[in-house]
PDB file of C-alpha atoms and ligand atoms in Angstrom:
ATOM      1  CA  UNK A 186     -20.995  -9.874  -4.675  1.00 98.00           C
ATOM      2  CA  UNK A 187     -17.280  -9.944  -6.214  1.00 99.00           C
ATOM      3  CA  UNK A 188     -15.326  -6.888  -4.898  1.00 99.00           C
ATOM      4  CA  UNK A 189     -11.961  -6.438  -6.042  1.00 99.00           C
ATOM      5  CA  UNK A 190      -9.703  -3.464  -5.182  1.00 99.00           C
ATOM      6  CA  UNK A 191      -6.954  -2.209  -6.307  1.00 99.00           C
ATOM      7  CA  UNK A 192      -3.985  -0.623  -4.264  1.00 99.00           C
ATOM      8  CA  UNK A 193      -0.439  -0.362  -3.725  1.00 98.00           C
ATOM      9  CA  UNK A 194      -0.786  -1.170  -0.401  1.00 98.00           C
ATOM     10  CA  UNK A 195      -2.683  -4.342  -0.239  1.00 98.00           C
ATOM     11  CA  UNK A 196      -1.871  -5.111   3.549  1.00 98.00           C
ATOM     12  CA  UNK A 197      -4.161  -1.254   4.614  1.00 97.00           C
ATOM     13  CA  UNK A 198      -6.595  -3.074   2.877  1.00 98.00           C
ATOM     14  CA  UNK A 199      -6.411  -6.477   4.198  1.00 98.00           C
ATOM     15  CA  UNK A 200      -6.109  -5.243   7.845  1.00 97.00           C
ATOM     16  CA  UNK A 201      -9.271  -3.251   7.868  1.00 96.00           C
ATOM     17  CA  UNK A 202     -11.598  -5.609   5.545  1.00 96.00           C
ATOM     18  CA  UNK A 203     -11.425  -8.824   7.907  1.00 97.00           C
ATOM     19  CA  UNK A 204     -13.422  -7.083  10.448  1.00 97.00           C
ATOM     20  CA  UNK A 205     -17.039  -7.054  11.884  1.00 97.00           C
ATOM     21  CA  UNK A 206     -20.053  -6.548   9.759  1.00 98.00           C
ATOM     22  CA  UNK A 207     -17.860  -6.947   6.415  1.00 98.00           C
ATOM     23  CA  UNK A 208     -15.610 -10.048   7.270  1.00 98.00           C
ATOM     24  CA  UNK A 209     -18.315 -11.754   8.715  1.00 98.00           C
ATOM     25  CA  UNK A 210     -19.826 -11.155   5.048  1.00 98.00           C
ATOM     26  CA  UNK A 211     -16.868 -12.391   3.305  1.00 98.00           C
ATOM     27  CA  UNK A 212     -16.376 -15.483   6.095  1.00 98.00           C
ATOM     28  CA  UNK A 213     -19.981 -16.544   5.296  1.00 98.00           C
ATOM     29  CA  UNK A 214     -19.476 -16.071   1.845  1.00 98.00           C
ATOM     30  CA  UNK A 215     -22.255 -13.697   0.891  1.00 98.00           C
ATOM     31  CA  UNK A 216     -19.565 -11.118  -0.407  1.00 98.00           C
ATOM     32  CA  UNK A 217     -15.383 -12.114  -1.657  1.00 98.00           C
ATOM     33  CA  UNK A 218     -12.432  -9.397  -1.321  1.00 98.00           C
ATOM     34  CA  UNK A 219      -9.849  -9.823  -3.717  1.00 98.00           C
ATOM     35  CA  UNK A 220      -7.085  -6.819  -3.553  1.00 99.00           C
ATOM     36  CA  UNK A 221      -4.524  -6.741  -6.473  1.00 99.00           C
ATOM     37  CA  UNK A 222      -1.248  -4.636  -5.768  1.00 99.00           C
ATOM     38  CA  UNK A 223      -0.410  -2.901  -9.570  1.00 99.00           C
ATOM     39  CA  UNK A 224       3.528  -2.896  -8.582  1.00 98.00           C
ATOM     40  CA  UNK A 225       2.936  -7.126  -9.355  1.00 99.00           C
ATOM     41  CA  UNK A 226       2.175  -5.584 -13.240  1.00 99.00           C
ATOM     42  CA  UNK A 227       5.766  -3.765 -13.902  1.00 98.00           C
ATOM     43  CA  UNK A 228       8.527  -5.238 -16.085  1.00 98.00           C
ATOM     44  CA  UNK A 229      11.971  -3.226 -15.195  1.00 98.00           C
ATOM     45  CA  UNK A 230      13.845  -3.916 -12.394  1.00 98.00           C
ATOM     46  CA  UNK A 231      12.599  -0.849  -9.574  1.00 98.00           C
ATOM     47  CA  UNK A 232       9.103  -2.196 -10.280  1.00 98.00           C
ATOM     48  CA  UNK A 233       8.122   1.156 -11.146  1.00 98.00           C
ATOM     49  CA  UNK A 234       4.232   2.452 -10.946  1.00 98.00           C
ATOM     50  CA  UNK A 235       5.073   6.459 -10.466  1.00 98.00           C
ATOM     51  CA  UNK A 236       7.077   8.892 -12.435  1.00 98.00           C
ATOM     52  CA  UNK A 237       7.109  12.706 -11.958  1.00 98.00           C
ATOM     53  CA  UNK A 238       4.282  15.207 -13.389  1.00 98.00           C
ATOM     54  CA  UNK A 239       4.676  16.484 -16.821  1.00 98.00           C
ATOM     55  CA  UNK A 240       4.600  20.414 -16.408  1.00 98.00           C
ATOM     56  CA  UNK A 241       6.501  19.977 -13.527  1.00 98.00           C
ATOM     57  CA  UNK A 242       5.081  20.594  -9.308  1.00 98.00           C
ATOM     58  CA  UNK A 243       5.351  18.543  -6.244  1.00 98.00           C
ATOM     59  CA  UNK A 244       4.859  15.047  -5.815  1.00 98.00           C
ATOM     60  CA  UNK A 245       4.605  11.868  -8.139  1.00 98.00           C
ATOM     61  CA  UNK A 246       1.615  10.743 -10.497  1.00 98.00           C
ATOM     62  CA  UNK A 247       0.793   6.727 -10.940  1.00 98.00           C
ATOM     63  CA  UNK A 248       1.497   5.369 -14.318  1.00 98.00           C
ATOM     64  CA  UNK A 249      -1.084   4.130 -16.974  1.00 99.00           C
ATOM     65  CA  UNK A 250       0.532   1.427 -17.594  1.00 98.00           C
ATOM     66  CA  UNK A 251       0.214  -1.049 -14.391  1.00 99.00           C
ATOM     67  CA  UNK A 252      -2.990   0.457 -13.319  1.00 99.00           C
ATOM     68  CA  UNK A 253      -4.196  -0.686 -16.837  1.00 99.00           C
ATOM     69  CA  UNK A 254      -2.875  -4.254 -16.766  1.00 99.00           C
ATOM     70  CA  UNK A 255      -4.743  -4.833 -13.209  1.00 99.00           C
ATOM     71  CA  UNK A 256      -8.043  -3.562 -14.370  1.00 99.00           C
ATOM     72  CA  UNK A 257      -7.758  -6.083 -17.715  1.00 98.00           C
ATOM     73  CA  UNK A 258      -6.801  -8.832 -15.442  1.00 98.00           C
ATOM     74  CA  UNK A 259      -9.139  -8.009 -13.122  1.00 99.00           C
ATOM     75  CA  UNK A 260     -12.044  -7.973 -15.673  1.00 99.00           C
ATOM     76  CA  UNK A 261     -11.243 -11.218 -16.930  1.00 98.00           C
ATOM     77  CA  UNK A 262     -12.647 -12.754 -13.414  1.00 98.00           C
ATOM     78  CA  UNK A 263     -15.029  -9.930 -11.974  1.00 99.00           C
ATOM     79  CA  UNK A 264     -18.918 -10.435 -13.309  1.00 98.00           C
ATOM     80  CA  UNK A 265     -19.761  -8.185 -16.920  1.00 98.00           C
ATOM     81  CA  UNK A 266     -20.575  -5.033 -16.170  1.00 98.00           C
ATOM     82  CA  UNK A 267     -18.559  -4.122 -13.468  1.00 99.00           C
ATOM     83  CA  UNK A 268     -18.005  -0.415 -12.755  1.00 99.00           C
ATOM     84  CA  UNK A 269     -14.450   0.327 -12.040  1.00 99.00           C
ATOM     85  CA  UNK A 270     -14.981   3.300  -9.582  1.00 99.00           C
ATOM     86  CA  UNK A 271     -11.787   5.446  -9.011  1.00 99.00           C
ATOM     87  CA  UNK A 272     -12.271   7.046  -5.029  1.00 99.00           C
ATOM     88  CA  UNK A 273     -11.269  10.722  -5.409  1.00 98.00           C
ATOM     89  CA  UNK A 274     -11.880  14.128  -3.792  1.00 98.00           C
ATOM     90  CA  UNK A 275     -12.798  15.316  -7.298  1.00 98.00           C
ATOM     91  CA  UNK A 276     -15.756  12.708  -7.513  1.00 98.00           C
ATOM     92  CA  UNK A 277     -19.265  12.649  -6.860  1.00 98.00           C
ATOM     93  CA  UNK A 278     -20.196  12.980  -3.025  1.00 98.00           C
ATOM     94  CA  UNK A 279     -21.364   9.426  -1.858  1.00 98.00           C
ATOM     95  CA  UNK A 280     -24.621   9.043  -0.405  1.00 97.00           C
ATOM     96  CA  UNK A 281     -27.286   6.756   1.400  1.00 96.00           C
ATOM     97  CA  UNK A 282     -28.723   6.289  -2.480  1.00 97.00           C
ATOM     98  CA  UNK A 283     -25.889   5.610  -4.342  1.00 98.00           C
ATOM     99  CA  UNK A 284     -24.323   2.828  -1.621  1.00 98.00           C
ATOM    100  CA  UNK A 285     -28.368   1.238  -2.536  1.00 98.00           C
ATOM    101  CA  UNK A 286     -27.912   1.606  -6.416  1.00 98.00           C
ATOM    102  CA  UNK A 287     -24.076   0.136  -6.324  1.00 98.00           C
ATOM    103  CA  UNK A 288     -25.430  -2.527  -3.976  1.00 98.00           C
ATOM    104  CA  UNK A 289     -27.516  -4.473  -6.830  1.00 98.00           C
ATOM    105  CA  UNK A 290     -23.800  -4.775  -8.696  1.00 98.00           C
ATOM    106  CA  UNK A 291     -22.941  -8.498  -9.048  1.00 98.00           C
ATOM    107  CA  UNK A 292     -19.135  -6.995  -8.841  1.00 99.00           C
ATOM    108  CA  UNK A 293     -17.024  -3.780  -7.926  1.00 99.00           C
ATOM    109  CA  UNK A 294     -14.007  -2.752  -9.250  1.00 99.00           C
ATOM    110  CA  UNK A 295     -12.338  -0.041  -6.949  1.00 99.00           C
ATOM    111  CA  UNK A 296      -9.703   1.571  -7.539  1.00 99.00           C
ATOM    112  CA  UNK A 297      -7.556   3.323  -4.379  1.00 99.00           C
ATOM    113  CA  UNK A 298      -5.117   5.875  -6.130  1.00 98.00           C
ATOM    114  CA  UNK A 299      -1.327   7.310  -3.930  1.00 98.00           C
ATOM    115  CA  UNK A 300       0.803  10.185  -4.353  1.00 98.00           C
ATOM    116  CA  UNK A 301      -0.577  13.333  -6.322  1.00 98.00           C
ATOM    117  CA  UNK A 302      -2.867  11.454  -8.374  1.00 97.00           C
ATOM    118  CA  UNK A 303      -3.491   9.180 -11.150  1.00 98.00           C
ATOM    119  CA  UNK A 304      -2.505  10.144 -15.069  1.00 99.00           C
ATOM    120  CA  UNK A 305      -5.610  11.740 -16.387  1.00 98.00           C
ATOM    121  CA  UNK A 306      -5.867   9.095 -19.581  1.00 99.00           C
ATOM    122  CA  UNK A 307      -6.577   6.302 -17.110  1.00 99.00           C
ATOM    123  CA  UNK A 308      -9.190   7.950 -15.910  1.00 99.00           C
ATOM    124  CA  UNK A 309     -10.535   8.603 -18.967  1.00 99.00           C
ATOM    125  CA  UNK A 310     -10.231   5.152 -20.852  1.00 98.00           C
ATOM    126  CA  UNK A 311     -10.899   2.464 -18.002  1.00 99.00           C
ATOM    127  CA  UNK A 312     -12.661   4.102 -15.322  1.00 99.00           C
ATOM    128  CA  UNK A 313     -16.601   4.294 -14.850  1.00 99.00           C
ATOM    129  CA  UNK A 314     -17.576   6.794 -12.191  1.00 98.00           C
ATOM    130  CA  UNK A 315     -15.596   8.633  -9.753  1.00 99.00           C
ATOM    131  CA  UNK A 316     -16.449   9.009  -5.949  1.00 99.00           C
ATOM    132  CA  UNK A 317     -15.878  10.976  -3.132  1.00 99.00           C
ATOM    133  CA  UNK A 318     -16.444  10.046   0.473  1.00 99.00           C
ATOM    134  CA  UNK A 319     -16.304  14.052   1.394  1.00 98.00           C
ATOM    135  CA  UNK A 320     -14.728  16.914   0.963  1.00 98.00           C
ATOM    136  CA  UNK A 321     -11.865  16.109   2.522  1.00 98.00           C
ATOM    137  CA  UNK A 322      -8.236  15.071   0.989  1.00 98.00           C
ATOM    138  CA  UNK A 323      -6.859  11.554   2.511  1.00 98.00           C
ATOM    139  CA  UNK A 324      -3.066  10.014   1.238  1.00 98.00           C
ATOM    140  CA  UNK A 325      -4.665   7.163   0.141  1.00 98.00           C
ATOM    141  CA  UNK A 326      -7.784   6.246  -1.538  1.00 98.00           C
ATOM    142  CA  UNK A 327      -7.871   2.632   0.642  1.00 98.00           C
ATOM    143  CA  UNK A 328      -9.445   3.687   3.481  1.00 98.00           C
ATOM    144  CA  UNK A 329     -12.543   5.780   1.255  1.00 98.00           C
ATOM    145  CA  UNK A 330     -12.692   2.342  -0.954  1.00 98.00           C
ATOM    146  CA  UNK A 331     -13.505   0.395   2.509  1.00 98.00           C
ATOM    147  CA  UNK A 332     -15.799   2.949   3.122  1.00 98.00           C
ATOM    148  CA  UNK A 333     -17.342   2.656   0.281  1.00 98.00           C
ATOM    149  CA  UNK A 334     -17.269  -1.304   0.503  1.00 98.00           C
ATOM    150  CA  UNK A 335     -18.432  -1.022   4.365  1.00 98.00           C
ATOM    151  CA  UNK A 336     -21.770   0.899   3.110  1.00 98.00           C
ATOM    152  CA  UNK A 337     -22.697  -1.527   0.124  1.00 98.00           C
ATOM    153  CA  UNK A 338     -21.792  -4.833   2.094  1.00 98.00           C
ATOM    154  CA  UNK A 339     -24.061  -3.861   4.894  1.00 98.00           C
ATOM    155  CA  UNK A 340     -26.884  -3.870   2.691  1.00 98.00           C
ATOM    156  CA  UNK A 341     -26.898  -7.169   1.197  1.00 98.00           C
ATOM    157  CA  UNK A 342     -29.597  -9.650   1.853  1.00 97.00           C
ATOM    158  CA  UNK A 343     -28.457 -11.782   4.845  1.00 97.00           C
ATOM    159  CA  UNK A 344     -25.579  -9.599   5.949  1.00 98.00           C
ATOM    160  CA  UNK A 345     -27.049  -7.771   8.897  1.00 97.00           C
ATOM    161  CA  UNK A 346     -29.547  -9.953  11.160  1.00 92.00           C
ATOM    162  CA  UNK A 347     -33.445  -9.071  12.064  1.00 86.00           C
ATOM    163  CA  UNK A 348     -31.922  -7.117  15.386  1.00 80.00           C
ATOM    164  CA  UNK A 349     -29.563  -4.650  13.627  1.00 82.00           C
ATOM    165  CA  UNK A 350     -31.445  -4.530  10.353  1.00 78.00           C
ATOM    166  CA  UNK A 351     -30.097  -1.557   7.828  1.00 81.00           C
ATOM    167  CA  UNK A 352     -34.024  -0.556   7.271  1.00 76.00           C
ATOM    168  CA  UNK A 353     -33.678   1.099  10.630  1.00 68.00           C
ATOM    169  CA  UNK A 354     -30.268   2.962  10.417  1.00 76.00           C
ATOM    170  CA  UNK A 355     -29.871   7.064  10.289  1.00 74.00           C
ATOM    171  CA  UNK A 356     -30.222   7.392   6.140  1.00 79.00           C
ATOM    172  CA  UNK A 357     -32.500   4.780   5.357  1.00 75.00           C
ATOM    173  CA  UNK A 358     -35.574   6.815   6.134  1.00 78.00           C
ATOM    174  CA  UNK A 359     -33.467  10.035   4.664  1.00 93.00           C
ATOM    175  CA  UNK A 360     -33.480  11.595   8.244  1.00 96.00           C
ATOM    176  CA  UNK A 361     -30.780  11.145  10.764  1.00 98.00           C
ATOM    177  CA  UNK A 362     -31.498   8.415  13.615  1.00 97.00           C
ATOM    178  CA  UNK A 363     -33.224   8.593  17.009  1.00 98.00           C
ATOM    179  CA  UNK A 364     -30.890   9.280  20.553  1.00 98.00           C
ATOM    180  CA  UNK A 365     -30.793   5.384  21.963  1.00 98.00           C
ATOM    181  CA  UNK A 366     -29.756   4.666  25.441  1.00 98.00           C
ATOM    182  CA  UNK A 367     -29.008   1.192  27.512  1.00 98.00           C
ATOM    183  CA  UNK A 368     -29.174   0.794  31.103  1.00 98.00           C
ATOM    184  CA  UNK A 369     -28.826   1.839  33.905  1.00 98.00           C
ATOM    185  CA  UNK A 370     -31.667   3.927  33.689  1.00 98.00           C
ATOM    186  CA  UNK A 371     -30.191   6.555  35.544  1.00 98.00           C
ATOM    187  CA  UNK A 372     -26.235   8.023  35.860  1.00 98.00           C
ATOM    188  CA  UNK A 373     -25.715  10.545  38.033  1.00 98.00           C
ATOM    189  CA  UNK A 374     -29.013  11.872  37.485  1.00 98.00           C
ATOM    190  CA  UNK A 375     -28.991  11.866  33.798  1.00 98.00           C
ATOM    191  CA  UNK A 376     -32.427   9.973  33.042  1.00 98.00           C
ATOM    192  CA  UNK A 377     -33.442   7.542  30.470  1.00 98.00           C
ATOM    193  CA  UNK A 378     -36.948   9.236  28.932  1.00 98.00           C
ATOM    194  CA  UNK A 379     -39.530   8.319  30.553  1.00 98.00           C
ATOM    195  CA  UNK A 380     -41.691   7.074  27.872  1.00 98.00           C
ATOM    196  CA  UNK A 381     -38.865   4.311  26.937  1.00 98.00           C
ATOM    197  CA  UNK A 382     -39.308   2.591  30.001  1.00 98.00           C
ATOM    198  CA  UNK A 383     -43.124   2.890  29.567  1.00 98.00           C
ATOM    199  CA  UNK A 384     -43.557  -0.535  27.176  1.00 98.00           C
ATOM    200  CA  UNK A 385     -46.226   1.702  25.399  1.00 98.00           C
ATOM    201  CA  UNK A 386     -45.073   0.387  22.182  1.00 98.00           C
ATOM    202  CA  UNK A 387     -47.018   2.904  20.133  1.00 98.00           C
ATOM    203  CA  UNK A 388     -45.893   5.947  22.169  1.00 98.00           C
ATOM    204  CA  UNK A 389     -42.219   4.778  21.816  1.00 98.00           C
ATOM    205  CA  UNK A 390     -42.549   4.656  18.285  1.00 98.00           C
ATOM    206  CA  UNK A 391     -44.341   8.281  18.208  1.00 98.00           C
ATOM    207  CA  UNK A 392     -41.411   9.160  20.460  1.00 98.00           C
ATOM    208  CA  UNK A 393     -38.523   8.170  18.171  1.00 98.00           C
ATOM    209  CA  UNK A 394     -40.032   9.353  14.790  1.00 98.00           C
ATOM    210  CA  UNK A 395     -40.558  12.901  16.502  1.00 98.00           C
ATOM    211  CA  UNK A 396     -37.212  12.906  17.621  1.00 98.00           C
ATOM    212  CA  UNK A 397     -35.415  11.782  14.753  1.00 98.00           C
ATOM    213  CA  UNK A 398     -37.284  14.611  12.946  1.00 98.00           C
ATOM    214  CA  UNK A 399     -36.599  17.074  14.904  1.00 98.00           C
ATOM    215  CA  UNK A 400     -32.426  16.675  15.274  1.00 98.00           C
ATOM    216  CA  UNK A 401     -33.008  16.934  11.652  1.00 98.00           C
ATOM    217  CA  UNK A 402     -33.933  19.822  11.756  1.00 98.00           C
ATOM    218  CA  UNK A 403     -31.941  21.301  14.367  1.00 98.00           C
ATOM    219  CA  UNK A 404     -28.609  19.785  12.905  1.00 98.00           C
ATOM    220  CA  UNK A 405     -29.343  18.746   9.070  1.00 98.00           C
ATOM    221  CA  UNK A 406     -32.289  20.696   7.642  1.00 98.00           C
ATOM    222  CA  UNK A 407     -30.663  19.982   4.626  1.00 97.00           C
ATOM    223  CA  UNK A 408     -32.271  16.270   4.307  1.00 96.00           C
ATOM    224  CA  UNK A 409     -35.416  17.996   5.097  1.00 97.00           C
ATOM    225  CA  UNK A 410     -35.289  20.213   1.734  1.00 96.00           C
ATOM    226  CA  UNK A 411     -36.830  18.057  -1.259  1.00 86.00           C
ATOM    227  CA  UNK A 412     -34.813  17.747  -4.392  1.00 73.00           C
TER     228      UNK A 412
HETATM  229  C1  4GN B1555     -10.405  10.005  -1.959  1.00 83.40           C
HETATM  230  C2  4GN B1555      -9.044   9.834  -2.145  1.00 83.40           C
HETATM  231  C3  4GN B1555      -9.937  11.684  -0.364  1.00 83.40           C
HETATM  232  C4  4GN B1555     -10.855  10.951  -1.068  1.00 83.40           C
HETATM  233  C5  4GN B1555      -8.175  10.622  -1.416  1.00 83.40           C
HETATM  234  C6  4GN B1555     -12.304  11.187  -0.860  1.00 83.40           C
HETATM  235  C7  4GN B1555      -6.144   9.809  -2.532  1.00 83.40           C
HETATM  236  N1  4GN B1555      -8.634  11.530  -0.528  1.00 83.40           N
HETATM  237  N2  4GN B1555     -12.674  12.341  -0.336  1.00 83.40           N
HETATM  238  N3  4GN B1555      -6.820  10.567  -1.560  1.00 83.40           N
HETATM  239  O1  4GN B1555     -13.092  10.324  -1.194  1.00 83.40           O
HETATM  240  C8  4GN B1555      -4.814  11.837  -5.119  1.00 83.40           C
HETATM  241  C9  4GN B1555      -4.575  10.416  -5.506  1.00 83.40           C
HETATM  242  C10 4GN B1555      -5.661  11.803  -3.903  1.00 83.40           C
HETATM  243  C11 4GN B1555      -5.623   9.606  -4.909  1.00 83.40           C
HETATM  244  C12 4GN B1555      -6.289  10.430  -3.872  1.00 83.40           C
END
């Protein structure tokens, strides 16, 4: 998978992406990271990619015009068909479902936004779907597009071994995950269950499933609700 984002602040992105789970991806190949800074796609002299809001208000809005020169460039290379996906509190809510839909894309196109926002006519004319990673406001979208990036590259064939296999994570069974626990089997009287240490295979299973159902409904009956 191709994955190229877009930021004024390359380096946020650089620092976080090289790391664990997803730069073992992109060391072995299996996914590439390419981030494009739009400041590299202004012509005067202060390399300008802000200017203030029309109607007036706080804060600065990003330009049309660079943002729209990175995503052409950027399409020349990335595979046909890639969505350009601008991160946003206004967008829709990302979930388990979506990460597995956007994870059969042969390429991404994500787009982090700064400041107050990005002109509304860029939105309109070059970008495919806007996201949310929660309802929460952030000063950058960088860190929700490696969010975004962290739950697609996990689920690529090949990424994550047998022994910490997505199939089993919170989400994947659309219930949260079972409590875990590592030795010792016993801190300062604080007891591993009893049935873990049992090697009853069947009864640790039986276990699990019952507890993972139940924290859902204690702390997300939500998931439990059919849509
Ligand atoms: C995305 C972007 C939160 C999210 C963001 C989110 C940067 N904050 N909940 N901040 O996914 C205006 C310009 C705010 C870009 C945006």
């Amino acid at each position: 998978m191709q994955i190229h984002i877009i930021s004024l602040f390359p380096q946020e992105v650089e620092s976080f992406a090289h790391i664990g789970v997803v730069g073992r991806a992109i060391k072995e190949g299996r996914v590439t990271l390419q981030v494009w800074n739009p400041r590299d796609n202004t012509s005067d002299v202060h390399a300008t990619v802000d200017d203030r809001p029309y109607g007036g208000g706080p804060g600065m809005v990003m330009k049309v015009e660079p943002l729209r020169k990175t995503i052409q460039q950027v399409k020349e290379i990335a595979p046909q068909g890639s969505p350009v996906v601008y991160l946003s509190p206004a967008g829709q809510v990302l979930q388990q479902k979506l990460a597995i839909t956007m994870s059969q894309s042969q390429g991404l196109i994500l787009l982090a936004g700064r400041y107050e926002g990005i002109d509304e006519r860029l939105i309109e004319r070059d970008v495919d779907m806007e996201l949310s990673i929660g309802d929460y406001v952030l000063s950058g979208g960088e860190l929700p597009a490696l969010v975004l990036m962290d739950s697609i590259v996990r689920l690529l064939p090949g990424v994550l071994g047998d022994d910490e296999s997505s199939q089993q994570d919170s989400f994947m069974q659309g219930i949260l995950d079972y409590p875990h626990y590592t030795r010792p089997a016993e801190i300062d009287g604080q007891e591993v269950p009893k049935v873990l240490m049992s090697g009853d295979h069947k009864a640790i299973a039986k276990w699990r499933a019952e507890q993972a159902l139940e924290r859902t409904r204690l702390r997300r009956p939500d998931l439990l609700e059919e849509d």
